PDB file of C-alpha atoms and ligand atoms in Angstrom:
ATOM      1  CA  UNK X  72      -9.046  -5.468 -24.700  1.00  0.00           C
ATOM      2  CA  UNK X  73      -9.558  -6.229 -21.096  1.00  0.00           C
ATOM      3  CA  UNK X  74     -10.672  -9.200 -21.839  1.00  0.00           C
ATOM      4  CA  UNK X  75      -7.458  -9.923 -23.447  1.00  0.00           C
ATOM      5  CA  UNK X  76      -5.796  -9.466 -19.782  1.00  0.00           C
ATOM      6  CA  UNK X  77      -4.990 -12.017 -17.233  1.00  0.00           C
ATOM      7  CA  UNK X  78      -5.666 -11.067 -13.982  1.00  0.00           C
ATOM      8  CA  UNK X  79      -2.236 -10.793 -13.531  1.00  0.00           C
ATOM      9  CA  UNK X  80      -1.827  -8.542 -16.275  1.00  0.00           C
ATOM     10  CA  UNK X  81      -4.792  -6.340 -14.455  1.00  0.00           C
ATOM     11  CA  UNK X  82      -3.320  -6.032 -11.720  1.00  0.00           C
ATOM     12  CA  UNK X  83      -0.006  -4.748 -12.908  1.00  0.00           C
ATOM     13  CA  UNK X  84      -2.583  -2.010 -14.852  1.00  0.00           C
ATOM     14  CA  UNK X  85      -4.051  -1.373 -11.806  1.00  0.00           C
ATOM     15  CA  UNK X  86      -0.884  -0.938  -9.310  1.00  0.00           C
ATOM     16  CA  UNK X  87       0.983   1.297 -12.424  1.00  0.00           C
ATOM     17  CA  UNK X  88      -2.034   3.611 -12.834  1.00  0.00           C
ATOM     18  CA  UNK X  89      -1.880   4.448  -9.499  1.00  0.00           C
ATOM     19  CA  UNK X  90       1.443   4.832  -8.956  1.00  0.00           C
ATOM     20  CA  UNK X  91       1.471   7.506 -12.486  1.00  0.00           C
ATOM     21  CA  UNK X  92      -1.009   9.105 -10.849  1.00  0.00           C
ATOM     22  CA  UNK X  93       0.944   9.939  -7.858  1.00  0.00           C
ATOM     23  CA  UNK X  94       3.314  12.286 -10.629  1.00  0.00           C
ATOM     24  CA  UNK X  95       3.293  16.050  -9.965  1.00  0.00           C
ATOM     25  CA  UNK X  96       3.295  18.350 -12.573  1.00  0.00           C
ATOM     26  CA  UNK X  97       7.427  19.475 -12.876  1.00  0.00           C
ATOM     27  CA  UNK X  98       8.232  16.328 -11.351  1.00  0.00           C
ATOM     28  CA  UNK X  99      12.234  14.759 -12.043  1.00  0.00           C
ATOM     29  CA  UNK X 100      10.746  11.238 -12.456  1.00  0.00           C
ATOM     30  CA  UNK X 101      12.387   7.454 -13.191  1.00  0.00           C
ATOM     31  CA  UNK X 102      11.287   4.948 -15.373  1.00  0.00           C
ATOM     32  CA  UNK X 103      11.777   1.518 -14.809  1.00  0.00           C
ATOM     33  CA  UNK X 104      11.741  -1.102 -17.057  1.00  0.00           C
ATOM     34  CA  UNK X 105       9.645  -4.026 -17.526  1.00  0.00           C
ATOM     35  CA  UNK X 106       5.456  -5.116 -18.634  1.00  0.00           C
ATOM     36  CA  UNK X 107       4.270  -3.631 -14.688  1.00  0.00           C
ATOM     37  CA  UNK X 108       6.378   0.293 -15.289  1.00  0.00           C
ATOM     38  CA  UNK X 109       5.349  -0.123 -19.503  1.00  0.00           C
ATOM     39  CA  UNK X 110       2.169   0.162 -17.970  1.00  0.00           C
ATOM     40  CA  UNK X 111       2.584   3.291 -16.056  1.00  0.00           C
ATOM     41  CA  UNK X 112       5.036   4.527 -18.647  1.00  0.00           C
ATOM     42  CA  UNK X 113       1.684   4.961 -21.264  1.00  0.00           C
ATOM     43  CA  UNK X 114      -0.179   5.848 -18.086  1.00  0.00           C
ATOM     44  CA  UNK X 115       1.949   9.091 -18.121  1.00  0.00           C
ATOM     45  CA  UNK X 116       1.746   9.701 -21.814  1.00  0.00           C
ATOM     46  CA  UNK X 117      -1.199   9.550 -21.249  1.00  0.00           C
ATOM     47  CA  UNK X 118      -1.101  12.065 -18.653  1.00  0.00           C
ATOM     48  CA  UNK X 119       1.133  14.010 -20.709  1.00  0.00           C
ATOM     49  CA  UNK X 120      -1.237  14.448 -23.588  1.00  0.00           C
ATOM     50  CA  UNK X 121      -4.612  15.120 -21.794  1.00  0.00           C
ATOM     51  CA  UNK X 122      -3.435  17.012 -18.749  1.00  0.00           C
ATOM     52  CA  UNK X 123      -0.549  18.776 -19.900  1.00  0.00           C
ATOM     53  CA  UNK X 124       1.757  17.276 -17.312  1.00  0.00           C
ATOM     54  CA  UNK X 125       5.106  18.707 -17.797  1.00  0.00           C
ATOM     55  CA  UNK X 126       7.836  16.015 -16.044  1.00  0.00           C
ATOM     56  CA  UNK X 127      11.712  15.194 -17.199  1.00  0.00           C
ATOM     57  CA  UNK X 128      11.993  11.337 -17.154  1.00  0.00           C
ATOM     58  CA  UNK X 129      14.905   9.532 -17.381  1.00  0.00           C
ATOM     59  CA  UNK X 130      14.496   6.020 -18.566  1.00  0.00           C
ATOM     60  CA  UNK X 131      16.397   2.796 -17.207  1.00  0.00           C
ATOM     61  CA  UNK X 132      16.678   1.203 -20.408  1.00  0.00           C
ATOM     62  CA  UNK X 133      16.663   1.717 -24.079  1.00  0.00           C
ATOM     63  CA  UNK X 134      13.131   0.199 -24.074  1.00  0.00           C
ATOM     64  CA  UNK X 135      11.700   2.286 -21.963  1.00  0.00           C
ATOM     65  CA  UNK X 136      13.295   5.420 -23.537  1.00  0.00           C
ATOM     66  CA  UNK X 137      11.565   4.334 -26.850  1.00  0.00           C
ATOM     67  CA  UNK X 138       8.552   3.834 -25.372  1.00  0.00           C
ATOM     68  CA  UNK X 139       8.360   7.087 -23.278  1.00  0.00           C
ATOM     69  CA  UNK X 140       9.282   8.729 -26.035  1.00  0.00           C
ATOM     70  CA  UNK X 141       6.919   7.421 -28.645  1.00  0.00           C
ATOM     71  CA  UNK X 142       4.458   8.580 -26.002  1.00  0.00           C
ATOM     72  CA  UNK X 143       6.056  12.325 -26.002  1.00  0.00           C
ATOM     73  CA  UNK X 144       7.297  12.916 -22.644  1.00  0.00           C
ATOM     74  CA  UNK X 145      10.331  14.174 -22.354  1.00  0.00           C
ATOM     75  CA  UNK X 146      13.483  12.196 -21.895  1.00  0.00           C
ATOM     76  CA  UNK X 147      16.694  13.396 -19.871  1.00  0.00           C
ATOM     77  CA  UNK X 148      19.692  11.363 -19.161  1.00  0.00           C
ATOM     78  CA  UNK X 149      20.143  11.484 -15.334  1.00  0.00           C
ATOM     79  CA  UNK X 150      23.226  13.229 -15.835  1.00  0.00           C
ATOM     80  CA  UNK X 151      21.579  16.209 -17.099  1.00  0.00           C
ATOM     81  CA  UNK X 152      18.996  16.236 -14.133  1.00  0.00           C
ATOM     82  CA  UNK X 153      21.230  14.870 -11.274  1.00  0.00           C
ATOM     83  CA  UNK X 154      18.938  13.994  -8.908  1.00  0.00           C
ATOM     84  CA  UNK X 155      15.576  12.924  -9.505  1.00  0.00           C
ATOM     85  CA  UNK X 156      12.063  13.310  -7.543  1.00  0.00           C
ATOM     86  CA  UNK X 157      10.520  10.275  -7.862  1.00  0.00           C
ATOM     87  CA  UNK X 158      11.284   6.886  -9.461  1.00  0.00           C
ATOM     88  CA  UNK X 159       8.724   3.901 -10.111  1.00  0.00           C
ATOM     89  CA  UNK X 160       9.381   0.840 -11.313  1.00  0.00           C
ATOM     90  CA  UNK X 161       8.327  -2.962 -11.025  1.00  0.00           C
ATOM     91  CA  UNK X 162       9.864  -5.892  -9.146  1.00  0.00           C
ATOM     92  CA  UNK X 163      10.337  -9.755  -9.444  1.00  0.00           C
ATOM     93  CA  UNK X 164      10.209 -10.079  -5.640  1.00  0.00           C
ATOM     94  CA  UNK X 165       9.550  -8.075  -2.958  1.00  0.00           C
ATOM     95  CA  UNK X 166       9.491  -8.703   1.070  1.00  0.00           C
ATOM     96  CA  UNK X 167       7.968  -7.440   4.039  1.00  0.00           C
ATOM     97  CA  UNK X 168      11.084  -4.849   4.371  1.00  0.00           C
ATOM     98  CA  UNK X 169      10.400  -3.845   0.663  1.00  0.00           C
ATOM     99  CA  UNK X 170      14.451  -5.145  -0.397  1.00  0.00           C
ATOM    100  CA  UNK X 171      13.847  -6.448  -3.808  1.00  0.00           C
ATOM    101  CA  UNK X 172      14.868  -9.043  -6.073  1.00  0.00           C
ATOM    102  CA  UNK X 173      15.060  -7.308  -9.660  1.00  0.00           C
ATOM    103  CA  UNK X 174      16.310  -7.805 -13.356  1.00  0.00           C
ATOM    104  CA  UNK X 175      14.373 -10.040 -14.443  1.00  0.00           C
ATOM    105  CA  UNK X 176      14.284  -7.667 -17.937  1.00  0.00           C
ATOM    106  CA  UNK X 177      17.663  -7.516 -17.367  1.00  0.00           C
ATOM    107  CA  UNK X 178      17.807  -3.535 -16.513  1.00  0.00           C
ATOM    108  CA  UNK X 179      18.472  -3.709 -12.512  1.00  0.00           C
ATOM    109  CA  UNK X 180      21.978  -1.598 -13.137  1.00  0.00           C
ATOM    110  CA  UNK X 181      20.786   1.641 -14.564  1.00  0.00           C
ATOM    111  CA  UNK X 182      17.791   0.682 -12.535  1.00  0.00           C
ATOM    112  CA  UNK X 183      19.866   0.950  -9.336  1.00  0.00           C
ATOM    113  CA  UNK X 184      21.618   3.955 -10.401  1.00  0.00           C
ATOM    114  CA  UNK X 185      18.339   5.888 -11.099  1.00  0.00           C
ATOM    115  CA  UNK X 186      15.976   4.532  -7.948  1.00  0.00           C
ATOM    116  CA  UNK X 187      19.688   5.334  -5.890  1.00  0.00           C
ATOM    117  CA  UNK X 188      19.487   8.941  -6.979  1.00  0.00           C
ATOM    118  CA  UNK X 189      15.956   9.626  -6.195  1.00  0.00           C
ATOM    119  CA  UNK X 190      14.249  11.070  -3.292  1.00  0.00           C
ATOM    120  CA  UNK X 191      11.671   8.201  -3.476  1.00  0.00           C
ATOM    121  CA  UNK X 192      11.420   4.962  -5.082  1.00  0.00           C
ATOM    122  CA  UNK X 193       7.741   3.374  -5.709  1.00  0.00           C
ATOM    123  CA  UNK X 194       7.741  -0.472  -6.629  1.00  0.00           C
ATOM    124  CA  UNK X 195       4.631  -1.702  -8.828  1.00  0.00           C
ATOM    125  CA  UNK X 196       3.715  -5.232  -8.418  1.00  0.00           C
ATOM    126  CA  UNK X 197       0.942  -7.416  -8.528  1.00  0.00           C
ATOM    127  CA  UNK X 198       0.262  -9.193  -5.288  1.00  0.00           C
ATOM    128  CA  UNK X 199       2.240 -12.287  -6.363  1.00  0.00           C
ATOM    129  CA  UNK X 200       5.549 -10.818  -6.519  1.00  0.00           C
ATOM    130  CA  UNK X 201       5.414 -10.992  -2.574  1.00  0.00           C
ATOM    131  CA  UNK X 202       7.435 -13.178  -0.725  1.00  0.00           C
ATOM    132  CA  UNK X 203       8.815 -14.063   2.949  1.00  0.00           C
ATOM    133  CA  UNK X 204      12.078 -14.558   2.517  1.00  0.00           C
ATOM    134  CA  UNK X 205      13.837 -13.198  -1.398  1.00  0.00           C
ATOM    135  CA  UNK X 206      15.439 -15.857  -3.363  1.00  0.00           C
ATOM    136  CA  UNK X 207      12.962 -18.491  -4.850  1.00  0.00           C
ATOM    137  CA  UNK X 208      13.159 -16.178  -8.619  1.00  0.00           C
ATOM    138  CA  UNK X 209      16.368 -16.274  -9.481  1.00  0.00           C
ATOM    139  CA  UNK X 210      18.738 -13.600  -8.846  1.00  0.00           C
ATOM    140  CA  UNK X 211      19.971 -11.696 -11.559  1.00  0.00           C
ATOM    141  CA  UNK X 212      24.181 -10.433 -11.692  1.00  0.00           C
ATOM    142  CA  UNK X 213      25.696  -8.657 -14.043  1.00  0.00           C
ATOM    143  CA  UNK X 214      28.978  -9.286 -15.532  1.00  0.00           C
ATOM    144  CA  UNK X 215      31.576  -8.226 -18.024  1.00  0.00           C
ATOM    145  CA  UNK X 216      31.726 -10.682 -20.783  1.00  0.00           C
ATOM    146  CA  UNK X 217      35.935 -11.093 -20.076  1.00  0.00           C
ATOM    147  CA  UNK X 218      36.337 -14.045 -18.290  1.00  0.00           C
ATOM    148  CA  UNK X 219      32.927 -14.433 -16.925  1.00  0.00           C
ATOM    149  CA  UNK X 220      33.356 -18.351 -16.517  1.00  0.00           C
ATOM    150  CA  UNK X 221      35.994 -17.787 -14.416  1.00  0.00           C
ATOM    151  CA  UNK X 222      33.789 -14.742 -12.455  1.00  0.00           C
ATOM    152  CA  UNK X 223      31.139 -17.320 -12.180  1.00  0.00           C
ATOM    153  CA  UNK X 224      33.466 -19.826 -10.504  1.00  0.00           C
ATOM    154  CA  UNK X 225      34.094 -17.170  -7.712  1.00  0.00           C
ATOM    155  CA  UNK X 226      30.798 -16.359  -7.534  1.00  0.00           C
ATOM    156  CA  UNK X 227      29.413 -19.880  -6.285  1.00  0.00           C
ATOM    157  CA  UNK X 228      33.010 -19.830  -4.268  1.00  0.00           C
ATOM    158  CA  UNK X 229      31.331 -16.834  -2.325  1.00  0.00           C
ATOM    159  CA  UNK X 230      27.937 -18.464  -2.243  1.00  0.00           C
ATOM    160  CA  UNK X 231      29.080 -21.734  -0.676  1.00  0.00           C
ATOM    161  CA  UNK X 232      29.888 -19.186   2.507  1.00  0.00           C
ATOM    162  CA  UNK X 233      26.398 -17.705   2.074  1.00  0.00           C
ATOM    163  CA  UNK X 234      22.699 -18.688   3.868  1.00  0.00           C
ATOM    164  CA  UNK X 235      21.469 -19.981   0.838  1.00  0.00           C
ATOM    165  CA  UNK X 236      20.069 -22.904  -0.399  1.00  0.00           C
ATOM    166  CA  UNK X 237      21.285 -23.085  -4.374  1.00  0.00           C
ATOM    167  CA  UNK X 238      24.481 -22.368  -6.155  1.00  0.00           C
ATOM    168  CA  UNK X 239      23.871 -23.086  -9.758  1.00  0.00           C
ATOM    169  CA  UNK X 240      24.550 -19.780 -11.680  1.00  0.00           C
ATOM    170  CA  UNK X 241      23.023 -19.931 -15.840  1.00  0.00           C
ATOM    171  CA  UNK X 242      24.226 -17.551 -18.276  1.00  0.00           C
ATOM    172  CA  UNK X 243      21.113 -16.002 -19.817  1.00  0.00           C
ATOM    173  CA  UNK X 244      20.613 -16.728 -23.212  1.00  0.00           C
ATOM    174  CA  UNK X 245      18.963 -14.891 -26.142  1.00  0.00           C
ATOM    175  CA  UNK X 246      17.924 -17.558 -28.250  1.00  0.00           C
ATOM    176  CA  UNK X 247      21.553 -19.179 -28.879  1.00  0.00           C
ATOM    177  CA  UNK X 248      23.606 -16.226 -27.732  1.00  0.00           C
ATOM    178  CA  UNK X 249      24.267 -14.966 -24.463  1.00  0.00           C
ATOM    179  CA  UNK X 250      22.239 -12.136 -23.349  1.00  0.00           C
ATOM    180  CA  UNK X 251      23.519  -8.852 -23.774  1.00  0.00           C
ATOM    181  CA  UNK X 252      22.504  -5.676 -21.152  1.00  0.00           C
ATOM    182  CA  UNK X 253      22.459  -2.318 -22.645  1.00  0.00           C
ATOM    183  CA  UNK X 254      25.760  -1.381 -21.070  1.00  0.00           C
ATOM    184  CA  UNK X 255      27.465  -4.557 -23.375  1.00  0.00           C
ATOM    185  CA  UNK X 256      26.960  -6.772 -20.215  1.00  0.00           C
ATOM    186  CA  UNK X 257      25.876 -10.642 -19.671  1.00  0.00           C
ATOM    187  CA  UNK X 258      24.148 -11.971 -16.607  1.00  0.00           C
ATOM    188  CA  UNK X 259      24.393 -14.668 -14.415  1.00  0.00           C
ATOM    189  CA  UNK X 260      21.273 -16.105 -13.157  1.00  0.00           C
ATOM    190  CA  UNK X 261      21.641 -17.517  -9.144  1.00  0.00           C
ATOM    191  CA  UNK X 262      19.004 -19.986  -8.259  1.00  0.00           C
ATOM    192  CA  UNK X 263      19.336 -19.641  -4.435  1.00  0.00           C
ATOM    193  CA  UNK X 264      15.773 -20.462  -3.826  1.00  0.00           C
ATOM    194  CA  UNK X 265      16.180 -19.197  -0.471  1.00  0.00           C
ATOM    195  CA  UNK X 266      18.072 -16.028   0.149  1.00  0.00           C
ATOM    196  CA  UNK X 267      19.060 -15.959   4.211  1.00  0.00           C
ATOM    197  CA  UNK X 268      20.775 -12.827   4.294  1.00  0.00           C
ATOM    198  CA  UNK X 269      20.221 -10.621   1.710  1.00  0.00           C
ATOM    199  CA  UNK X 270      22.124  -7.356   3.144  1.00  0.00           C
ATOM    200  CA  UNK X 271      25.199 -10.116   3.440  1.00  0.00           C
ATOM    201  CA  UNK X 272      24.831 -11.478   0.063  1.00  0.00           C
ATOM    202  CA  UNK X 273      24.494  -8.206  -1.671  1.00  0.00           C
ATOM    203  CA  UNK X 274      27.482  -6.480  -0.223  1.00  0.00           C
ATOM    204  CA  UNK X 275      29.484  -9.800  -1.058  1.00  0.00           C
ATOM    205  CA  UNK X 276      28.313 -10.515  -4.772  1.00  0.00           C
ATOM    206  CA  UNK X 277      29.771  -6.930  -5.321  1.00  0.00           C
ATOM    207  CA  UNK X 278      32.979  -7.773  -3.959  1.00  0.00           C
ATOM    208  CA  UNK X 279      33.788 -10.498  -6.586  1.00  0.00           C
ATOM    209  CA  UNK X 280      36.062  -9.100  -9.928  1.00  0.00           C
ATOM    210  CA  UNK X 281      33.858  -9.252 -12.663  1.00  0.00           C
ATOM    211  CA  UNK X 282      30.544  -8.319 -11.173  1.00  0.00           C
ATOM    212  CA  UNK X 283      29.016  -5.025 -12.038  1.00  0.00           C
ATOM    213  CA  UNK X 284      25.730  -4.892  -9.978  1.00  0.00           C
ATOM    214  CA  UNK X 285      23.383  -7.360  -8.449  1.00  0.00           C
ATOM    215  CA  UNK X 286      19.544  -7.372  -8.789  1.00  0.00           C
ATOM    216  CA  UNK X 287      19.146  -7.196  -4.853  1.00  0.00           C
ATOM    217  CA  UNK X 288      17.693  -3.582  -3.708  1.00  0.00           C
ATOM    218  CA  UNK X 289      18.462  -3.507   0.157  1.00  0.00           C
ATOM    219  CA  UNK X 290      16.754  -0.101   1.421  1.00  0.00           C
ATOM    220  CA  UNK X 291      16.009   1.474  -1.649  1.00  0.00           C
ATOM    221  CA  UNK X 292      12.617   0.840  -2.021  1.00  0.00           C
ATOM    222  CA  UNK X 293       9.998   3.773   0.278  1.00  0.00           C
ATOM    223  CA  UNK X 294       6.466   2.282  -1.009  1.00  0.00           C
ATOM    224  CA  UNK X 295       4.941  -0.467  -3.147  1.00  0.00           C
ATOM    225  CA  UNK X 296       1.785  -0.241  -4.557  1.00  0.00           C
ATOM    226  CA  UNK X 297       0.316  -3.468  -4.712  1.00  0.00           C
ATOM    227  CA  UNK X 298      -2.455  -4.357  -7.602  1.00  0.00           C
ATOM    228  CA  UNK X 299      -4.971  -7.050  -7.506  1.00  0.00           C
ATOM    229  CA  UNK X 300      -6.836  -8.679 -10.181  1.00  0.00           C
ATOM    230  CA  UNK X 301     -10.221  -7.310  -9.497  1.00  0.00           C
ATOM    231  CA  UNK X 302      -8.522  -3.877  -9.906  1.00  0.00           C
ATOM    232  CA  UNK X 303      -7.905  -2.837  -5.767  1.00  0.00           C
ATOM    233  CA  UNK X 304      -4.732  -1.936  -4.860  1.00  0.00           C
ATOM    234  CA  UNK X 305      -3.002  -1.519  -1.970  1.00  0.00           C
ATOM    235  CA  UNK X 306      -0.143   1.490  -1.083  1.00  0.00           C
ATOM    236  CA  UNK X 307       2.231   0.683   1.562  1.00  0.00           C
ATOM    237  CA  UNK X 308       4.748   2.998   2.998  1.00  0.00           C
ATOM    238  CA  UNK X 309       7.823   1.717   4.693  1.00  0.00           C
ATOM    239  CA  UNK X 310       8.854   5.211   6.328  1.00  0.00           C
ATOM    240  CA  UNK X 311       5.581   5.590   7.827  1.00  0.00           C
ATOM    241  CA  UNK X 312       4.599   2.213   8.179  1.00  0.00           C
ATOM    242  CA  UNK X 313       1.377   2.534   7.170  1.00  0.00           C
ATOM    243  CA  UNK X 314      -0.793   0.644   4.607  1.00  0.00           C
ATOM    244  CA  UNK X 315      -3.583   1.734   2.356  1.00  0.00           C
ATOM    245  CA  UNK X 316      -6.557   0.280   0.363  1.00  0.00           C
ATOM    246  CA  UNK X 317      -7.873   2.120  -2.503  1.00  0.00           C
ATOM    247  CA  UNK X 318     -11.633   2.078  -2.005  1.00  0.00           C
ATOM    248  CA  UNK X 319     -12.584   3.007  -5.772  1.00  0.00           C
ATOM    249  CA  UNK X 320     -13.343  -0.727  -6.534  1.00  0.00           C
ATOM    250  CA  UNK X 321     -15.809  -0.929  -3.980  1.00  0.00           C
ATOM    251  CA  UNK X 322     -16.895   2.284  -5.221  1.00  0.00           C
ATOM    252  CA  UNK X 323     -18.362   0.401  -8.073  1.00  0.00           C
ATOM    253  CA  UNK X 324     -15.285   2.192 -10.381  1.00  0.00           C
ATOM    254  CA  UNK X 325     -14.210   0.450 -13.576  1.00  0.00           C
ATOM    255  CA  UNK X 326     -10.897   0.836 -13.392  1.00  0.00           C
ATOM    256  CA  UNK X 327     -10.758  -1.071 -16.572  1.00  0.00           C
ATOM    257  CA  UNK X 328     -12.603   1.303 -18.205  1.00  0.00           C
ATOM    258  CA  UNK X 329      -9.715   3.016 -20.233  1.00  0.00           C
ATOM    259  CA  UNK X 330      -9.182  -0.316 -21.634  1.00  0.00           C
ATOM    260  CA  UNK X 331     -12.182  -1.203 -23.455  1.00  0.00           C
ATOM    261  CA  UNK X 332     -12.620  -2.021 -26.559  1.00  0.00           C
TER     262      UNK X 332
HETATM  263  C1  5RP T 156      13.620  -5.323 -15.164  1.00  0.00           C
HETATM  264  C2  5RP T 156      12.973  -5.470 -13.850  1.00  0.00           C
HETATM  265  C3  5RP T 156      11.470  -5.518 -13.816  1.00  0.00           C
HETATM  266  O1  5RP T 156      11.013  -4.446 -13.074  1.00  0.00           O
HETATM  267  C4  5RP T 156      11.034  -6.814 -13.214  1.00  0.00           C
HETATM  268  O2  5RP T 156      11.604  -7.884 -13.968  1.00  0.00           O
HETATM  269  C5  5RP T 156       9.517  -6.953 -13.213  1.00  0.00           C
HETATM  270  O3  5RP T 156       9.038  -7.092 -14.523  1.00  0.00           O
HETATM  271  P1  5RP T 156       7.498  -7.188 -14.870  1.00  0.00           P
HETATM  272  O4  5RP T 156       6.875  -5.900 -14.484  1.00  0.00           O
HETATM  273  O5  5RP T 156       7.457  -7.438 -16.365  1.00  0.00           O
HETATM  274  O6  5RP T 156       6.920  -8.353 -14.089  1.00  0.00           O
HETATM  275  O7  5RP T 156      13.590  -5.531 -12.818  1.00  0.00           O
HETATM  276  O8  5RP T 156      15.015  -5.404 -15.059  1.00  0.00           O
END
């Protein structure tokens, strides 16, 4: 099977396995959505099953529910747990201030909600989801379906006022309809390419009727742990402002070794 993986795909492995492993037993914990936090949603399972790690997750999307559950650990809804300890989930972008771009799965609202009500929030990435300046994958906006033409109009009214460099907003499509979010939702893809201020753009998206949430994560994110191909990965902390490597792989540890065949 590890053949089967890009090195992209390792690296996500690599940066989710660590960050599961980070999980203390009793632990509230958040699971994002998306191939990286699938990753380190089985990671847990796994976890779960040889350990006996005993953690309430709430999931940020029905596919990650299934999947957690399929892989029997126990799923909450946030409302039951209110706060949570710990949430970790992947990113389409992130900068050198760890603010995010995310929805690319199209998940970022209950995403927010949960990584918002948790003491910490770990991104997982491989190292090509990091970037200067936000904007060059396209930023993902919810909307309710009434009247989102006319929501998109004032959306690229607001952006014309904006330090970007795009304006074209897509509806995203599955297949030949429109895209539907778990909460009954569509979404409006911005290609800004370059995002100037994303604090500023953020605050204003939210602002326009119509919007529900924006895939921009100012100041939510405390650490990313960043995977590489060759299996090292790197943990940097935005509190402390510190950076580590993870010295296994010069260790001469297969990380892959789980994977084989
Ligand atoms: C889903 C997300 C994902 O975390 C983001 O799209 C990254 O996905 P992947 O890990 O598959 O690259 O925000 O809404």
């Amino acid at each position: 099977m590890t053949g089967d993986l890009s090195p992209m795909d390792k690296a996500k492995y690599a940066a989710a396995r660590q960050a599961a492993d980070m999980v203390q037993d009793g632990m509230r914990v958040g699971l994002g959505t998306g191939s990286t936090a699938a990753w380190m949603v089985r990671r847990l399972g796994e976890r779960v099953q040889e350990e006996g790690l005993r953690i309430k997750a709430v999931p940020t999307s029905t596919r990650t529910a299934q999947l957690a559950r399929e892989l029997g650990i126990e799923v909450v809804s946030l409302d039951q747990v209110g706060w949570l300890d710990l949430t970790i989930d992947g990113a389409d972008e992130f900068d050198g201030d760890l603010n995010l771009i995310k929805g690319g799965g199209g998940a970022h609202l209950q995403e927010k909600i949960v990584a918002t009500a948790s003491d910490q929030m770990i991104v997982i990435a491989d190292a090509g989801k990091e970037v200067e300046t936000l904007g060059a994958f396209p930023l993902p906006v919810e909307v309710i379906p009434f009247g989102w033409q006319t929501t998109r109009t004032l959306i690229q009214e607001a952006l014309d006022t904006m330090d970007v460099l795009g304006t074209s907003a897509a509806l995203r499509m599955n297949g030949k309809a429109p895209f539907v979010t778990d909460e009954g939702n569509h979404i409006l893809d911005l290609h800004l390419q370059r995002i100037g201020n994303a604090r500023q753009l953020a605050l204003v998206l939210n602002q326009v009727p119509g919007v529900v949430e924006n895939g921009l994560f100012i100041d939510i994110c405390d650490k990313v742990v960043i995977g590489h191909g060759d299996g090292r990965v790197e943990l940097r902390d935005i509190n402390d402002g510190t950076i580590e490597l993870d010295q296994s792989v010069e260790a001469g540890e297969n990380l892959f070794s789980d994977l084989a065949d």
